[in-house]
Tab-separated table of C-alpha atoms in Angstrom:
chain	number	residue	atom	x	y	z
A	758	MET	CA	-72.247	96.507	117.635
A	759	LYS	CA	-73.528	96.669	120.977
A	760	LEU	CA	-75.563	93.279	121.402
A	761	VAL	CA	-77.493	92.789	124.287
A	762	MET	CA	-78.054	89.161	125.991
A	763	ILE	CA	-81.272	89.495	128.149
A	764	ASP	CA	-80.360	88.099	131.169
A	765	TYR	CA	-83.695	87.061	133.722
A	766	GLY	CA	-81.798	84.223	136.005
A	767	VAL	CA	-82.482	81.293	133.743
A	768	GLY	CA	-79.914	79.172	131.809
A	769	ASN	CA	-76.497	78.363	130.582
A	770	VAL	CA	-75.580	81.390	128.558
A	771	GLN	CA	-71.992	81.230	128.286
A	772	SER	CA	-71.370	79.009	125.238
A	773	ILE	CA	-74.020	81.798	123.414
A	774	LYS	CA	-71.578	83.940	124.788
A	775	PHE	CA	-68.309	82.070	123.125
A	776	ALA	CA	-69.931	81.910	120.050
A	777	PHE	CA	-70.459	85.607	119.423
A	778	GLN	CA	-66.739	85.888	120.757
A	779	ARG	CA	-65.611	83.865	117.891
A	780	LEU	CA	-67.638	85.668	115.337
A	781	GLY	CA	-65.510	89.308	117.081
A	782	VAL	CA	-68.667	90.972	119.251
A	783	GLU	CA	-68.972	90.548	122.497
A	784	ALA	CA	-72.110	89.765	123.859
A	785	VAL	CA	-73.196	92.061	126.996
A	786	LEU	CA	-75.108	90.206	129.215
A	787	SER	CA	-77.933	92.474	130.996
A	788	ASN	CA	-80.996	92.776	132.724
A	789	GLU	CA	-81.387	96.545	132.734
A	790	LYS	CA	-83.389	97.963	130.540
A	791	GLU	CA	-81.911	100.999	129.154
A	792	THR	CA	-78.519	99.015	128.165
A	793	ILE	CA	-81.354	96.629	127.146
A	794	ARG	CA	-82.812	99.734	124.831
A	795	ALA	CA	-79.867	101.007	123.202
A	796	ALA	CA	-78.572	97.908	122.402
A	797	ASP	CA	-78.451	97.515	118.154
A	798	LYS	CA	-79.198	93.277	118.900
A	799	ILE	CA	-80.733	91.929	121.296
A	800	ILE	CA	-80.557	88.075	122.042
A	801	PHE	CA	-83.113	86.167	124.688
A	802	PRO	CA	-81.600	82.413	125.502
A	803	GLY	CA	-83.804	80.003	127.549
A	804	VAL	CA	-83.291	77.114	128.994
A	805	GLY	CA	-85.335	74.811	131.790
A	806	GLU	CA	-89.071	74.556	132.701
A	807	ALA	CA	-91.295	77.158	130.466
A	808	SER	CA	-93.598	78.508	133.741
A	809	SER	CA	-90.765	78.942	135.627
A	810	ALA	CA	-88.889	80.951	133.424
A	811	MET	CA	-91.701	83.424	132.103
A	812	LYS	CA	-92.660	83.704	135.838
A	813	LYS	CA	-88.620	85.262	136.321
A	814	LEU	CA	-89.267	86.776	133.212
A	815	ARG	CA	-92.620	88.313	134.379
A	816	GLU	CA	-90.400	89.186	137.902
A	817	SER	CA	-88.392	90.838	136.204
A	818	GLY	CA	-89.866	93.486	134.453
A	819	LEU	CA	-88.585	92.418	131.684
A	820	GLY	CA	-91.826	90.462	129.949
A	821	GLU	CA	-93.940	93.824	129.187
A	822	MET	CA	-90.882	95.570	127.493
A	823	THR	CA	-89.336	92.661	125.508
A	824	PRO	CA	-92.694	92.739	123.094
A	825	ASN	CA	-92.288	96.659	122.486
A	826	LEU	CA	-88.734	96.127	121.336
A	827	LYS	CA	-87.868	97.601	117.625
A	828	GLN	CA	-84.124	96.323	117.468
A	829	PRO	CA	-83.558	92.383	115.845
A	830	VAL	CA	-84.533	89.921	118.446
A	831	LEU	CA	-83.145	86.637	118.581
A	832	GLY	CA	-85.284	84.063	120.756
A	833	ILE	CA	-82.930	80.835	121.237
A	834	CYS	CA	-84.770	77.630	122.342
A	835	LEU	CA	-86.614	78.090	125.471
A	836	GLY	CA	-86.221	82.160	124.500
A	837	MET	CA	-88.084	81.457	121.340
A	838	GLN	CA	-91.113	79.193	122.822
A	839	LEU	CA	-91.803	82.058	125.149
A	840	MET	CA	-92.217	84.322	122.437
A	841	CYS	CA	-95.340	82.245	121.129
A	842	ASN	CA	-98.475	82.546	122.776
A	843	SER	CA	-98.384	79.962	125.890
A	844	SER	CA	-96.463	76.506	126.257
A	845	GLU	CA	-97.980	73.218	127.240
A	846	GLU	CA	-94.828	73.401	129.912
A	847	GLY	CA	-96.051	74.215	133.392
A	848	LYS	CA	-99.480	75.694	131.576
A	849	THR	CA	-98.099	78.981	130.664
A	850	GLN	CA	-98.895	81.905	128.752
A	851	GLY	CA	-96.188	83.436	126.608
A	852	LEU	CA	-95.309	87.089	124.939
A	853	GLY	CA	-97.865	86.051	122.015
A	854	ILE	CA	-95.056	88.065	119.814
A	855	PHE	CA	-95.711	84.518	117.373
A	856	ASP	CA	-98.997	83.501	116.997
A	857	THR	CA	-98.749	79.802	117.712
A	858	ASP	CA	-99.045	77.743	121.010
A	859	VAL	CA	-95.944	75.693	122.341
A	860	VAL	CA	-97.163	71.607	122.963
A	861	LYS	CA	-95.121	68.186	123.940
A	862	PHE	CA	-94.258	65.760	121.096
A	863	ASN	CA	-96.586	63.011	122.095
A	864	SER	CA	-94.777	59.836	122.504
A	865	SER	CA	-94.237	57.865	119.252
A	866	VAL	CA	-90.857	59.895	119.572
A	867	LYS	CA	-88.008	59.512	122.371
A	868	VAL	CA	-89.012	63.117	123.958
A	869	PRO	CA	-86.255	64.517	124.559
A	870	GLN	CA	-85.615	65.512	120.701
A	871	ILE	CA	-81.281	65.031	121.046
A	872	GLY	CA	-79.041	65.746	118.277
A	873	TRP	CA	-78.606	67.183	114.912
A	874	ASN	CA	-81.897	67.335	112.562
A	875	LYS	CA	-82.121	68.685	109.720
A	876	ILE	CA	-83.682	72.387	108.989
A	877	GLU	CA	-86.077	73.374	106.090
A	878	ASN	CA	-88.021	75.847	103.679
A	879	LEU	CA	-86.065	78.129	105.082
A	880	SER	CA	-87.241	81.546	104.001
A	881	SER	CA	-85.575	84.415	105.382
A	882	ASN	CA	-82.290	86.150	105.337
A	883	LEU	CA	-81.540	85.026	107.964
A	884	PHE	CA	-80.306	82.113	106.710
A	885	ASN	CA	-79.196	83.997	103.527
A	886	ASN	CA	-75.971	81.685	102.891
A	887	LEU	CA	-77.577	78.289	103.637
A	888	GLN	CA	-79.465	75.678	102.312
A	889	SER	CA	-81.157	72.884	104.137
A	890	ASP	CA	-78.393	71.754	106.743
A	891	TYR	CA	-77.807	70.001	110.546
A	892	ILE	CA	-78.420	71.980	112.932
A	893	TYR	CA	-78.122	70.749	117.024
A	894	LEU	CA	-81.561	70.127	119.334
A	895	VAL	CA	-82.589	69.949	122.670
A	896	HIS	CA	-86.031	70.293	123.666
A	897	SER	CA	-89.220	67.780	124.146
A	898	TYR	CA	-91.976	71.313	123.214
A	899	TYR	CA	-92.240	72.629	119.878
A	900	ALA	CA	-93.863	75.144	118.087
A	901	PRO	CA	-96.085	74.208	115.561
A	902	ILE	CA	-95.613	75.229	111.760
A	903	ALA	CA	-97.963	79.018	112.081
A	904	LYS	CA	-97.792	81.205	109.227
A	905	GLU	CA	-94.579	83.119	111.289
A	906	THR	CA	-92.520	79.601	110.554
A	907	ILE	CA	-89.721	81.093	108.452
A	908	ALA	CA	-87.596	77.361	108.944
A	909	THR	CA	-88.928	74.110	109.704
A	910	SER	CA	-88.015	70.263	110.907
A	911	THR	CA	-89.166	67.201	110.958
A	912	TYR	CA	-89.775	64.579	114.306
A	913	GLY	CA	-92.970	62.735	113.925
A	914	LEU	CA	-94.172	65.725	112.370
A	915	GLU	CA	-93.419	68.600	111.142
A	916	TYR	CA	-92.370	71.488	113.487
A	917	SER	CA	-91.362	75.333	113.237
A	918	ALA	CA	-87.495	75.216	113.922
A	919	ALA	CA	-87.713	78.971	113.513
A	920	LEU	CA	-90.214	81.576	113.018
A	921	LYS	CA	-90.320	85.575	111.995
A	922	LYS	CA	-92.735	88.452	113.290
A	923	ASP	CA	-91.149	91.914	112.400
A	924	ASN	CA	-87.858	92.471	114.182
A	925	PHE	CA	-88.484	89.058	116.187
A	926	TYR	CA	-86.759	85.673	114.995
A	927	GLY	CA	-87.335	83.042	116.848
A	928	VAL	CA	-85.125	79.396	117.047
A	929	GLN	CA	-86.090	76.150	118.423
A	930	PHE	CA	-82.293	74.909	117.753
A	931	HIS	CA	-78.962	76.442	119.101
A	932	PRO	CA	-77.228	77.669	116.458
A	933	GLU	CA	-74.203	78.476	119.467
A	934	LYS	CA	-74.059	74.488	119.718
A	935	SER	CA	-74.711	74.183	115.267
A	936	GLY	CA	-70.915	73.839	113.563
A	937	LYS	CA	-70.840	75.985	110.788
A	938	CYS	CA	-74.443	75.936	109.594
A	939	GLY	CA	-74.816	77.967	113.163
A	940	ASN	CA	-72.127	79.822	112.947
A	941	GLN	CA	-73.288	81.530	109.962
A	942	ILE	CA	-76.827	82.621	111.355
A	943	LEU	CA	-75.539	83.915	113.788
A	944	GLN	CA	-73.205	85.953	111.808
A	945	ASN	CA	-76.614	86.445	109.646
A	946	PHE	CA	-77.900	87.845	112.617
A	947	LEU	CA	-75.683	89.996	113.084
A	948	GLU	CA	-75.432	91.599	109.724
A	949	LEU	CA	-79.429	92.322	109.478
B	1062	MET	CA	-84.674	63.804	109.755
B	1063	LEU	CA	-83.024	63.424	113.279
B	1064	THR	CA	-79.793	61.776	112.936
B	1065	LYS	CA	-77.803	59.180	115.076
B	1066	ARG	CA	-75.141	60.511	116.926
B	1067	ILE	CA	-70.873	59.932	116.932
B	1068	ILE	CA	-69.782	60.820	120.749
B	1069	PRO	CA	-66.157	60.149	121.197
B	1070	CYS	CA	-64.993	59.996	124.801
B	1071	LEU	CA	-62.094	62.261	126.946
B	1072	ASP	CA	-61.451	60.760	130.041
B	1073	ILE	CA	-59.464	62.919	131.712
B	1074	LYS	CA	-56.913	62.918	134.328
B	1075	ASP	CA	-55.504	65.776	135.593
B	1076	GLY	CA	-57.039	67.933	132.639
B	1077	ARG	CA	-55.310	65.870	130.030
B	1078	THR	CA	-57.110	62.720	128.032
B	1079	VAL	CA	-56.809	58.851	129.076
B	1080	LYS	CA	-58.498	56.159	127.907
B	1081	GLY	CA	-58.917	53.337	130.294
B	1082	VAL	CA	-58.578	50.008	129.241
B	1083	ASN	CA	-60.968	48.014	130.912
B	1084	PHE	CA	-61.159	50.702	133.461
B	1085	VAL	CA	-57.568	50.099	134.539
B	1086	ALA	CA	-55.213	50.124	132.453
B	1087	LEU	CA	-54.634	54.430	131.083
B	1088	ARG	CA	-52.626	55.545	128.141
B	1089	ASP	CA	-52.595	59.588	127.222
B	1090	ALA	CA	-53.645	60.298	124.516
B	1091	GLY	CA	-53.089	64.537	123.990
B	1092	ASP	CA	-54.577	67.602	125.100
B	1093	PRO	CA	-58.023	67.783	125.356
B	1094	VAL	CA	-58.730	71.134	123.958
B	1095	GLU	CA	-57.137	70.156	120.760
B	1096	LEU	CA	-58.205	67.103	120.544
B	1097	ALA	CA	-62.342	68.406	120.749
B	1098	GLN	CA	-61.617	70.406	118.670
B	1099	ARG	CA	-60.353	68.094	115.838
B	1100	TYR	CA	-63.051	66.241	116.401
B	1101	GLU	CA	-65.674	68.900	116.024
B	1102	VAL	CA	-62.982	69.518	112.432
B	1103	GLU	CA	-63.807	65.857	111.541
B	1104	GLY	CA	-67.350	65.686	111.845
B	1105	ALA	CA	-67.963	64.261	115.726
B	1106	ASP	CA	-71.592	65.087	116.518
B	1107	GLU	CA	-71.121	65.660	120.047
B	1108	LEU	CA	-68.777	64.725	122.671
B	1109	VAL	CA	-68.065	63.234	126.252
B	1110	PHE	CA	-65.408	64.386	128.808
B	1111	LEU	CA	-65.250	61.867	131.431
B	1112	ASP	CA	-63.224	63.634	134.615
B	1113	ILE	CA	-61.465	60.026	136.338
B	1114	SER	CA	-59.619	62.732	138.376
B	1115	ALA	CA	-59.635	61.921	142.180
B	1116	THR	CA	-57.680	65.025	143.373
B	1117	GLU	CA	-58.768	67.860	146.013
B	1118	GLN	CA	-58.581	70.509	143.458
B	1119	LYS	CA	-60.425	67.814	141.086
B	1120	ARG	CA	-63.482	69.925	140.049
B	1121	LYS	CA	-61.438	73.585	139.391
B	1122	THR	CA	-59.459	72.373	137.244
B	1123	LEU	CA	-62.044	70.025	135.737
B	1124	ALA	CA	-64.756	73.866	135.435
B	1125	ASP	CA	-60.891	75.341	133.580
B	1126	LEU	CA	-61.377	73.063	131.689
B	1127	VAL	CA	-64.859	72.960	130.650
B	1128	TYR	CA	-64.884	76.965	129.962
B	1129	ARG	CA	-61.493	76.712	127.687
B	1130	VAL	CA	-62.967	73.478	125.391
B	1131	ALA	CA	-66.175	75.534	125.639
B	1132	GLU	CA	-64.447	78.700	124.262
B	1133	LYS	CA	-62.853	76.776	121.458
B	1134	LEU	CA	-66.309	74.258	120.642
B	1135	SER	CA	-69.238	74.467	118.353
B	1136	ILE	CA	-70.780	71.374	119.126
B	1137	PRO	CA	-72.100	69.993	122.358
B	1138	PHE	CA	-70.516	68.184	125.207
B	1139	THR	CA	-71.707	66.401	128.030
B	1140	VAL	CA	-68.802	66.202	131.528
B	1141	GLY	CA	-69.011	64.056	133.823
B	1142	GLY	CA	-67.545	62.162	136.428
B	1143	GLY	CA	-67.676	62.703	139.843
B	1144	ILE	CA	-71.000	65.060	140.034
B	1145	ALA	CA	-72.266	64.563	143.575
B	1146	ALA	CA	-74.129	67.805	143.891
B	1147	VAL	CA	-76.055	70.711	142.724
B	1148	GLU	CA	-73.200	72.875	143.009
B	1149	ASP	CA	-70.808	71.110	140.792
B	1150	VAL	CA	-73.225	70.690	137.567
B	1151	ASP	CA	-74.138	74.543	138.534
B	1152	ILE	CA	-70.354	75.608	137.996
B	1153	MET	CA	-69.518	72.941	134.838
B	1154	LEU	CA	-72.576	74.274	133.082
B	1155	LYS	CA	-71.903	77.692	134.114
B	1156	ASN	CA	-68.250	77.074	132.046
B	1157	GLY	CA	-70.214	76.265	128.984
B	1158	ALA	CA	-71.244	72.430	129.450
B	1159	ASP	CA	-74.339	71.870	127.897
B	1160	LYS	CA	-74.870	69.148	129.562
B	1161	VAL	CA	-73.467	67.029	132.550
B	1162	SER	CA	-73.418	63.150	133.206
B	1163	ILE	CA	-74.156	62.206	136.840
B	1164	ASN	CA	-73.398	58.255	137.594
B	1165	SER	CA	-72.599	56.729	141.721
B	1166	ALA	CA	-74.169	59.732	143.145
B	1167	ALA	CA	-77.656	58.984	141.417
B	1168	VAL	CA	-77.102	55.127	142.163
B	1169	ARG	CA	-76.705	56.653	146.068
B	1170	ASN	CA	-79.184	59.430	145.848
B	1171	PRO	CA	-81.712	59.072	143.051
B	1172	ALA	CA	-83.828	62.307	144.200
B	1173	LEU	CA	-80.452	63.838	143.441
B	1174	ILE	CA	-82.109	63.670	139.864
B	1175	ASP	CA	-85.196	64.944	140.486
B	1176	GLU	CA	-83.370	67.904	142.168
B	1177	LEU	CA	-81.509	68.976	138.932
B	1178	VAL	CA	-84.236	68.388	136.435
B	1179	ALA	CA	-86.285	70.672	138.498
B	1180	LYS	CA	-83.130	73.431	138.865
B	1181	PHE	CA	-81.230	73.412	135.198
B	1182	GLY	CA	-84.223	71.143	133.150
B	1183	SER	CA	-83.972	66.928	131.547
B	1184	GLN	CA	-82.097	68.406	128.400
B	1185	CYS	CA	-79.443	68.672	130.135
B	1186	ILE	CA	-79.270	65.629	132.287
B	1187	VAL	CA	-77.665	62.846	131.811
B	1188	VAL	CA	-78.095	59.582	133.643
B	1189	ALA	CA	-74.186	57.522	133.236
B	1190	ILE	CA	-74.902	53.596	134.194
B	1191	ASP	CA	-72.111	51.540	133.934
B	1192	ALA	CA	-73.352	47.396	133.760
B	1193	LYS	CA	-72.213	44.043	133.479
B	1194	GLN	CA	-73.412	40.709	133.313
B	1195	ILE	CA	-73.763	39.003	137.241
B	1196	ASP	CA	-75.437	35.094	136.609
B	1197	GLY	CA	-76.926	36.608	133.573
B	1198	GLN	CA	-78.612	39.669	135.389
B	1199	TRP	CA	-77.453	42.843	133.958
B	1200	ARG	CA	-76.037	44.758	137.759
B	1201	VAL	CA	-75.359	48.371	137.565
B	1202	HIS	CA	-71.997	48.783	138.700
B	1203	LEU	CA	-70.562	52.481	140.469
B	1204	VAL	CA	-67.034	54.603	140.937
B	1205	GLY	CA	-65.660	53.593	137.593
B	1206	GLY	CA	-67.426	49.681	137.255
B	1207	LYS	CA	-65.670	48.761	140.894
B	1208	VAL	CA	-68.466	48.258	142.869
B	1209	ALA	CA	-71.200	46.006	142.689
B	1210	THR	CA	-74.942	46.566	143.577
B	1211	ALA	CA	-77.856	44.249	143.378
B	1212	LEU	CA	-79.741	47.374	141.125
B	1213	ASP	CA	-80.932	45.600	137.809
B	1214	LEU	CA	-80.236	47.954	134.377
B	1215	PHE	CA	-83.361	48.188	133.003
B	1216	ASP	CA	-85.491	48.817	136.259
B	1217	TRP	CA	-82.765	50.958	137.164
B	1218	ALA	CA	-82.933	53.098	133.682
B	1219	LYS	CA	-86.822	52.872	134.212
B	1220	GLU	CA	-86.298	54.143	137.147
B	1221	VAL	CA	-83.564	57.588	135.954
B	1222	GLU	CA	-86.574	57.750	133.155
B	1223	ARG	CA	-89.236	58.565	135.382
B	1224	ARG	CA	-87.276	61.217	137.613
B	1225	GLY	CA	-87.017	63.152	134.531
B	1226	ALA	CA	-83.554	62.736	133.104
B	1227	GLY	CA	-82.948	63.724	129.138
B	1228	GLU	CA	-80.520	60.664	127.833
B	1229	ILE	CA	-79.076	57.680	129.351
B	1230	LEU	CA	-75.134	56.718	128.240
B	1231	PHE	CA	-75.477	52.760	129.124
B	1232	THR	CA	-71.994	51.505	129.068
B	1233	SER	CA	-71.584	47.243	129.472
B	1234	MET	CA	-68.643	46.675	131.473
B	1235	ASP	CA	-68.317	43.270	129.950
B	1236	HIS	CA	-68.108	45.034	126.656
B	1237	ASP	CA	-65.637	47.953	126.989
B	1238	GLY	CA	-61.842	47.688	126.304
B	1239	THR	CA	-62.782	44.019	124.419
B	1240	LYS	CA	-63.239	46.357	120.806
B	1241	ASN	CA	-65.553	43.011	119.629
B	1242	GLY	CA	-68.907	45.490	119.593
B	1243	PHE	CA	-71.682	47.223	121.572
B	1244	ALA	CA	-74.183	45.732	124.134
B	1245	ASN	CA	-76.632	45.069	121.479
B	1246	THR	CA	-79.149	43.406	122.899
B	1247	ALA	CA	-79.305	45.061	126.173
B	1248	LEU	CA	-79.565	48.265	124.580
B	1249	ALA	CA	-82.292	46.890	121.635
B	1250	ARG	CA	-84.359	46.419	125.448
B	1251	LEU	CA	-82.962	50.041	126.976
B	1252	SER	CA	-84.876	51.860	123.680
B	1253	GLU	CA	-87.738	49.403	123.985
B	1254	GLU	CA	-88.539	49.732	127.583
B	1255	LEU	CA	-87.590	53.764	127.275
B	1256	ASN	CA	-89.056	56.454	125.622
B	1257	ILE	CA	-85.836	58.985	125.795
B	1258	PRO	CA	-82.042	58.315	123.932
B	1259	VAL	CA	-79.973	55.685	124.939
B	1260	ILE	CA	-76.080	56.301	123.562
B	1261	ALA	CA	-74.319	52.717	123.770
B	1262	SER	CA	-70.813	53.042	125.217
B	1263	GLY	CA	-67.996	50.471	125.283
B	1264	GLY	CA	-67.076	47.357	122.872
B	1265	ALA	CA	-66.576	49.530	119.577
B	1266	GLY	CA	-63.242	48.183	117.772
B	1267	GLU	CA	-64.392	48.378	114.247
B	1268	ILE	CA	-66.917	50.199	111.363
B	1269	PRO	CA	-69.103	47.027	111.300
B	1270	HIS	CA	-70.004	47.152	115.315
B	1271	PHE	CA	-71.838	51.326	114.697
B	1272	ILE	CA	-74.076	50.007	112.557
B	1273	ASP	CA	-74.866	47.114	114.445
B	1274	THR	CA	-75.590	49.262	117.266
B	1275	PHE	CA	-77.729	51.411	115.367
B	1276	LEU	CA	-79.830	48.875	113.364
B	1277	LYS	CA	-80.080	46.496	116.052
B	1278	GLY	CA	-79.380	48.265	119.532
B	1279	ASN	CA	-81.440	50.445	117.982
B	1280	ALA	CA	-78.801	53.094	119.943
B	1281	ASP	CA	-79.081	56.947	119.499
B	1282	ALA	CA	-76.045	57.650	119.965
B	1283	ALA	CA	-72.535	55.709	119.954
B	1284	LEU	CA	-69.851	56.661	122.060
B	1285	ALA	CA	-66.702	55.419	121.773
B	1286	ALA	CA	-62.691	56.557	123.025
B	1287	SER	CA	-59.631	54.660	121.993
B	1288	VAL	CA	-60.739	53.686	118.649
B	1289	PHE	CA	-60.919	57.678	117.506
B	1290	HIS	CA	-57.887	58.362	120.022
B	1291	PHE	CA	-55.704	55.791	117.766
B	1292	LYS	CA	-57.143	56.482	115.162
B	1293	GLU	CA	-58.178	53.593	114.189
B	1294	ILE	CA	-61.588	54.269	113.042
B	1295	GLU	CA	-61.957	58.256	111.309
B	1296	ILE	CA	-65.311	59.278	112.118
B	1297	LYS	CA	-65.444	60.947	109.011
B	1298	LYS	CA	-65.105	57.437	106.941
B	1299	LEU	CA	-67.359	56.274	109.368
B	1300	LYS	CA	-70.122	58.180	108.578
B	1301	GLN	CA	-69.746	57.429	105.281
B	1302	GLN	CA	-70.523	54.163	105.964
B	1303	LEU	CA	-73.820	54.937	108.340
B	1304	ASN	CA	-75.206	56.497	105.708
B	1305	SER	CA	-74.162	53.920	102.442
B	1306	GLU	CA	-75.940	51.617	104.646
B	1307	GLY	CA	-79.490	53.970	104.944
B	1308	ILE	CA	-78.782	55.035	108.658
B	1309	PRO	CA	-80.103	58.512	109.120
B	1310	ILE	CA	-75.950	60.606	109.857
B	1311	ARG	CA	-75.147	64.146	109.754
B	1312	LEU	CA	-72.780	64.757	107.420
C-alpha cells in the first residue's frame, strides 16, 4: 500500500501521519507529481486560511493535477473545502470537484465550531461498520448540503460533514483526531 | 449537535505531570503519555498540556513530549505554557499538537495573536486568560497568576476575539484549587459578550460543578486537573450524569 500525502506547504500533517502509523501504514509526504501519481491512495490535507492555501496549491503546480487523479483521494478539513467550487474565505476559487460553495457559519452560533459533533445520514463505503457517531471538528466555514453529500452534521443548520464524487472523498472533520470512529474511517479509506 | 467538552489538564514540569494547588504547591501525578492515553480511553474529549518548567531545555523537552503524545493519542490536544514566539508555535504544531495556547506573551504583545492567526489559522490559537477579582473587578494576571495587570477580563477577552483567536481558556484564580465550583457568573458574561468558544477552568470539585458551568456558566468546555488525576471524579460517570441532565455530551 503506497499512501501519499500531498505536500503543498500548508498545515500540520504530523497527526495524520501518526494516525495511519497506528493503523500500520506509512503515509509519505510528497510534492512530487510522479510520486503522487504512483500512489495507491492519496491524502489531501489542509489547515489554515483557504485563499492562501489555494495560492500555494496553484504555485506548486499540484492544483491542476489533483482533480485529474484516478486513485482514491481523501481531502481532510480545509483539503475538503478546497475540493469544492469556491470558498467565501478569502474569496477564492476551489478545485471544482464537488459542486458546492463553501460559506461561513453565521453568528447565530459560536464560530469556529470546535469539538465533537455527530455525523448522520451516512451513505458511503467510507463509513462501513459505522452508524451515526461523534467526530471532532474545528472550522468556521462549511460546505452546504449538495448532491455529493455522503454525511451530514448540524450546527445551527445542516451541512455536509463529508462529500464524495467518483474517486474523490472529502471530510470536514478530523478523522485522525476522532478516536475509534475516526480510525475506522481511515481504515475504510485504506480498504476502498 | 455540538457537544460540551470535558478536558483534563496535565500540568507538566520537566516532562512529568504535576498539579498546582492555587498555582503554588505541586504534586506528582505520573507520566504524561500514559495518563493521556488513559484519559482517551475514559472518554476525555480533549486534553491540555500546560508546561510550567522554566529551564533552558524547556522547549525541546516539551516538543519531545508533544511528539510522543501525538504518536499515541487519537483525540485532540492543546499545548501551552511559556509560549511566546511564532517559532515556538511552529515547533509544537509540527510535532503534532492540534492547538497552542498563549497567555502572558499575548498580553505583553497583543499583535502576536494576529501574527499567529495569520500564519497558522484561528482554529489552532487558544488564548488562555488567568484572572481574579480585585475590588469587584476581574483583573487579568500574568506568569501563572503571579503578576497583576490593570487589564479588565472582559475587555481583554473581546480584544482577543477581535484579533482572531479561535478559543478562550478562562481560569478564575479565585476558584482554582478551591473545589467549590467554576466562576459561572463571569463565564456566562464571557459567553454572552463573545462569539468564540469559552473553556471554563478553575474550581472543579464535584460533578454538580460541571453541570452548573454548562447550564449556568454557558461554558463550551470544562477543564480540570486534580479531580481527574486522583480519580475523585471518573470521566465516564461524569459524562453519564451530564447526559442525564440533558447536556449534549459525547458518550
